[in-house]
Amino acid sequence: MKVIVIGGGPAGCAAAYTLNKDGHDVEIFEASDQFGGRTKQLRRDGFNLGTGALFLMGGIYPRTMALLQEMGRKTELKRWEGTTELMDEDNSRYEVRFDSLLSFLKLPVLTFKDKVRLVYEGLKLFLTSGPKNPFSGTELAAFDRGDNLEQWSRKHIGDRAYEYLMRPIMDFLYAVPLKELSTPFPKAIIQQAHKLALSVPPEGIGQINDWFLEAIPKENKHLKSPVDKVERIGEKWRVSVKGGVFDADRLLIATESFVAAKLLKDLIPKEAYESLMGTPYTEYAHVAVAYEKNPWPDYPVDMVLPVGVGGERNVGAMVLHGRRSPASVPKGGQAVGVYFNTPPLEKMSDEDIKREAVSQIHAAFGEAPKPTFVHLFRYTKGLTIAKPGHYGRLDSVHDILPEGVSLAGDYFSQAGVEAAVYSGERAAQDLV
Ligand SMILES: Cc1cc2nc3c(=O)[nH]c(=O)nc-3n(C[C@H](O)[C@H](O)[C@H](O)COP(=O)(O)OP(=O)(O)OC[C@H]3O[C@@H](n4cnc5c(N)ncnc54)[C@H](O)[C@@H]3O)c2cc1C
């Protein structure tokens, strides 16, 4: 069967891999000049910078890991410990590990009562039923009670654990106020926290897409090919790109949700169009500050997360990329990724963001000479926001698509590579 995949992020690439493995003839169209979507790598002056994603999460990412294993690539992943300093407003530092919730129990700012509460709530969550697969929108929808993560955390783990544990972790991962997020996904991750392990492919996260597409013939992989129209022509599906039209028996759309909405506008019911179009995304920015000579060769941890009670913070995380992924920097160099939070960002110009990134780096790691370059990645639509009600609304779209079309993308559950890969694999299987 001939299948066209539109969109070459991890969802589209995992879908193409699955279809090709199952013996179908796959043709993939990607709008930009590189596959990978928000996991792409950017090469500049000897640095290999991630434009988006930073790490995979081990056992919490079962389908990604299973496909990497199947392709014989899993052993190539480099483990990253994610050693972290929480940086308090008075500059006190507390060492934790991003991959270990238990390490947060040692925080001196938490009282004995806070810690007992955390352990009790953790155990309670572990023992209650929740979505087995935190990346299935269908399962998440079944556990969405309409509450938001800030409300839930303050009530269950208390204000200090909210500020020093839940907020720094989620600020880094999702960059929006926690009152914007629904609870089934983070709860499911806490239930599976013992499976968490961070890792990175040797050439950066974007490399997984190259691996997925390795077995697909070169002439079936189209870059710089934005699809601008899809139509039903008799029994076939036709897509139009700048270079012409292409026909197939089935169509798999793995773009961002608003692109899928526009492509399918005349082919789906209004409610499906509105659900796709209405998916909220954060405006998002991160900055890579590159140094030819590492100013902090002996810094004891891999990243710094600002914390403190109450206030708005511009930045969610500062990551020493050379420690996360040694191949991302030239020998002896260092690059720091500064990941911004969304509300303060709205008021900042590009130059403000770059200046703020360098000043935050100095506060976190110490003064440094002028960087080799400062590269801003700014997205008007960065990460999807899974608000209460999100999963159910989008999951219902699957049931009202025209025959022969399926959709994939991380937006069906929660932004992340596993959400994309799982949805791509599932869409491919459903389609054929
Ligand atoms: C700064 C940042 C940090 C992140 N960190 C992590 C992390 O550490 N770990 C993690 O797991 N996830 C992380 N993520 C999230 C992760 O990158 C996304 O979840 C993932 O890339 C989503 O994959 P996708 O295929 O659904 O969408 P995308 O990656 O957005 O891919 C969609 C693709 O469709 C293409 N496209 C759009 N329109 C068309 C068209 N008309 N025709 C053809 N092609 C089209 C786009 O160009 C794009 O390549 C991060 C994201 C960002 C932005």
Tab-separated table of N, CA, C and O in Angstrom, residues 44-49 287-296 319 321 328-330 332-338 357-358 361 368-376:
chain	number	residue	atom	x	y	z
A	44	ARG	N	26.731	25.185	14.215
A	44	ARG	CA	27.250	26.556	14.076
A	44	ARG	C	28.638	26.627	14.704
A	44	ARG	O	28.801	26.292	15.892
A	45	ASP	N	29.625	27.069	13.930
A	45	ASP	CA	31.008	27.283	14.414
A	45	ASP	C	31.536	26.121	15.256
A	45	ASP	O	32.105	26.335	16.337
A	46	GLY	N	31.310	24.911	14.802
A	46	GLY	CA	31.858	23.752	15.524
A	46	GLY	C	30.974	23.260	16.663
A	46	GLY	O	31.280	22.262	17.318
A	47	PHE	N	29.857	23.950	16.944
A	47	PHE	CA	28.919	23.515	17.988
A	47	PHE	C	27.763	22.764	17.317
A	47	PHE	O	27.401	23.074	16.178
A	48	ASN	N	27.205	21.785	17.995
A	48	ASN	CA	26.076	21.008	17.478
A	48	ASN	C	24.926	21.186	18.470
A	48	ASN	O	24.826	20.476	19.471
A	49	LEU	N	24.075	22.192	18.186
A	49	LEU	CA	23.086	22.612	19.186
A	49	LEU	C	21.719	22.012	18.900
A	49	LEU	O	21.285	21.973	17.753
A	287	VAL	N	18.037	29.932	24.652
A	287	VAL	CA	19.209	30.588	24.103
A	287	VAL	C	20.398	29.672	24.309
A	287	VAL	O	20.545	29.088	25.383
A	288	ALA	N	21.225	29.528	23.248
A	288	ALA	CA	22.472	28.785	23.422
A	288	ALA	C	23.594	29.812	23.482
A	288	ALA	O	23.770	30.603	22.553
A	289	VAL	N	24.305	29.834	24.595
A	289	VAL	CA	25.430	30.759	24.751
A	289	VAL	C	26.699	29.911	24.651
A	289	VAL	O	26.930	29.029	25.478
A	290	ALA	N	27.482	30.200	23.585
A	290	ALA	CA	28.608	29.310	23.269
A	290	ALA	C	29.941	29.948	23.648
A	290	ALA	O	30.147	31.150	23.433
A	291	TYR	N	30.812	29.137	24.218
A	291	TYR	CA	32.159	29.594	24.593
A	291	TYR	C	33.172	28.637	23.973
A	291	TYR	O	33.109	27.428	24.234
A	292	GLU	N	34.106	29.196	23.200
A	292	GLU	CA	35.154	28.363	22.597
A	292	GLU	C	35.982	27.688	23.688
A	292	GLU	O	36.389	26.542	23.560
A	293	LYS	N	36.230	28.469	24.786
A	293	LYS	CA	36.989	27.905	25.904
A	293	LYS	C	36.048	27.849	27.109
A	293	LYS	O	35.485	28.873	27.496
A	294	ASN	N	35.890	26.650	27.652
A	294	ASN	CA	34.950	26.448	28.759
A	294	ASN	C	35.332	27.311	29.969
A	294	ASN	O	36.380	27.104	30.571
A	295	PRO	N	34.488	28.290	30.358
A	295	PRO	CA	34.839	29.119	31.515
A	295	PRO	C	34.701	28.384	32.852
A	295	PRO	O	35.214	28.864	33.860
A	296	TRP	N	33.984	27.269	32.878
A	296	TRP	CA	33.752	26.573	34.155
A	296	TRP	C	34.051	25.070	34.016
A	296	TRP	O	33.145	24.235	34.189
A	319	VAL	N	21.475	24.788	31.306
A	319	VAL	CA	22.053	23.453	31.138
A	319	VAL	C	23.432	23.571	30.493
A	319	VAL	O	23.583	24.248	29.464
A	321	HIS	N	25.594	22.181	28.145
A	321	HIS	CA	25.390	21.190	27.086
A	321	HIS	C	26.582	20.255	26.913
A	321	HIS	O	26.427	19.094	26.569
A	328	SER	N	28.357	17.895	21.523
A	328	SER	CA	27.661	19.118	21.103
A	328	SER	C	28.577	20.342	21.118
A	328	SER	O	28.210	21.399	20.615
A	329	VAL	N	29.759	20.208	21.729
A	329	VAL	CA	30.682	21.351	21.789
A	329	VAL	C	32.048	20.947	21.242
A	329	VAL	O	32.427	19.785	21.335
A	330	PRO	N	32.799	21.910	20.660
A	330	PRO	CA	34.149	21.551	20.223
A	330	PRO	C	35.041	21.265	21.431
A	330	PRO	O	34.722	21.697	22.544
A	332	GLY	N	37.250	21.320	24.442
A	332	GLY	CA	37.627	22.421	25.334
A	332	GLY	C	36.577	23.514	25.434
A	332	GLY	O	36.725	24.457	26.202
A	333	GLY	N	35.487	23.409	24.657
A	333	GLY	CA	34.465	24.452	24.661
A	333	GLY	C	33.300	24.118	25.596
A	333	GLY	O	33.261	23.067	26.225
A	334	GLN	N	32.365	25.051	25.679
A	334	GLN	CA	31.151	24.824	26.482
A	334	GLN	C	30.010	25.630	25.863
A	334	GLN	O	30.246	26.682	25.248
A	335	ALA	N	28.816	25.120	25.959
A	335	ALA	CA	27.641	25.899	25.549
A	335	ALA	C	26.611	25.744	26.653
A	335	ALA	O	26.439	24.653	27.195
A	336	VAL	N	25.965	26.854	26.984
A	336	VAL	CA	24.934	26.786	28.021
A	336	VAL	C	23.576	27.028	27.371
A	336	VAL	O	23.402	28.011	26.639
A	337	GLY	N	22.637	26.137	27.628
A	337	GLY	CA	21.273	26.328	27.151
A	337	GLY	C	20.476	27.018	28.249
A	337	GLY	O	20.436	26.536	29.383
A	338	VAL	N	19.885	28.152	27.903
A	338	VAL	CA	19.077	28.879	28.894
A	338	VAL	C	17.625	28.775	28.440
A	338	VAL	O	17.268	29.253	27.357
A	357	ALA	N	19.812	36.073	29.167
A	357	ALA	CA	20.406	34.728	29.209
A	357	ALA	C	21.826	34.793	29.741
A	357	ALA	O	22.201	34.057	30.659
A	358	VAL	N	22.622	35.756	29.209
A	358	VAL	CA	24.027	35.845	29.638
A	358	VAL	C	24.093	36.246	31.114
A	358	VAL	O	24.864	35.676	31.898
A	361	ILE	N	23.300	33.351	33.312
A	361	ILE	CA	24.408	32.374	33.318
A	361	ILE	C	25.482	32.805	34.314
A	361	ILE	O	26.001	32.001	35.087
A	368	ALA	N	32.075	35.182	33.308
A	368	ALA	CA	32.785	34.529	32.208
A	368	ALA	C	33.129	35.578	31.174
A	368	ALA	O	32.460	36.607	31.071
A	369	PRO	N	34.188	35.316	30.359
A	369	PRO	CA	34.496	36.267	29.283
A	369	PRO	C	33.372	36.313	28.258
A	369	PRO	O	32.465	35.459	28.289
A	370	LYS	N	33.432	37.253	27.316
A	370	LYS	CA	32.407	37.410	26.287
A	370	LYS	C	32.241	36.090	25.530
A	370	LYS	O	33.230	35.474	25.123
A	371	PRO	N	31.001	35.645	25.355
A	371	PRO	CA	30.825	34.369	24.645
A	371	PRO	C	31.207	34.454	23.168
A	371	PRO	O	31.217	35.540	22.590
A	372	THR	N	31.475	33.306	22.562
A	372	THR	CA	31.801	33.247	21.135
A	372	THR	C	30.583	33.662	20.319
A	372	THR	O	30.672	34.386	19.355
A	373	PHE	N	29.420	33.160	20.695
A	373	PHE	CA	28.175	33.659	20.102
A	373	PHE	C	27.010	33.368	21.033
A	373	PHE	O	27.100	32.525	21.932
A	374	VAL	N	25.927	34.097	20.794
A	374	VAL	CA	24.687	33.877	21.555
A	374	VAL	C	23.600	33.602	20.524
A	374	VAL	O	23.311	34.452	19.679
A	375	HIS	N	23.030	32.416	20.548
A	375	HIS	CA	22.048	32.055	19.512
A	375	HIS	C	20.667	31.907	20.157
A	375	HIS	O	20.482	31.130	21.090
A	376	LEU	N	19.730	32.680	19.629
A	376	LEU	CA	18.361	32.633	20.184
A	376	LEU	C	17.470	31.723	19.345
A	376	LEU	O	17.396	31.853	18.125
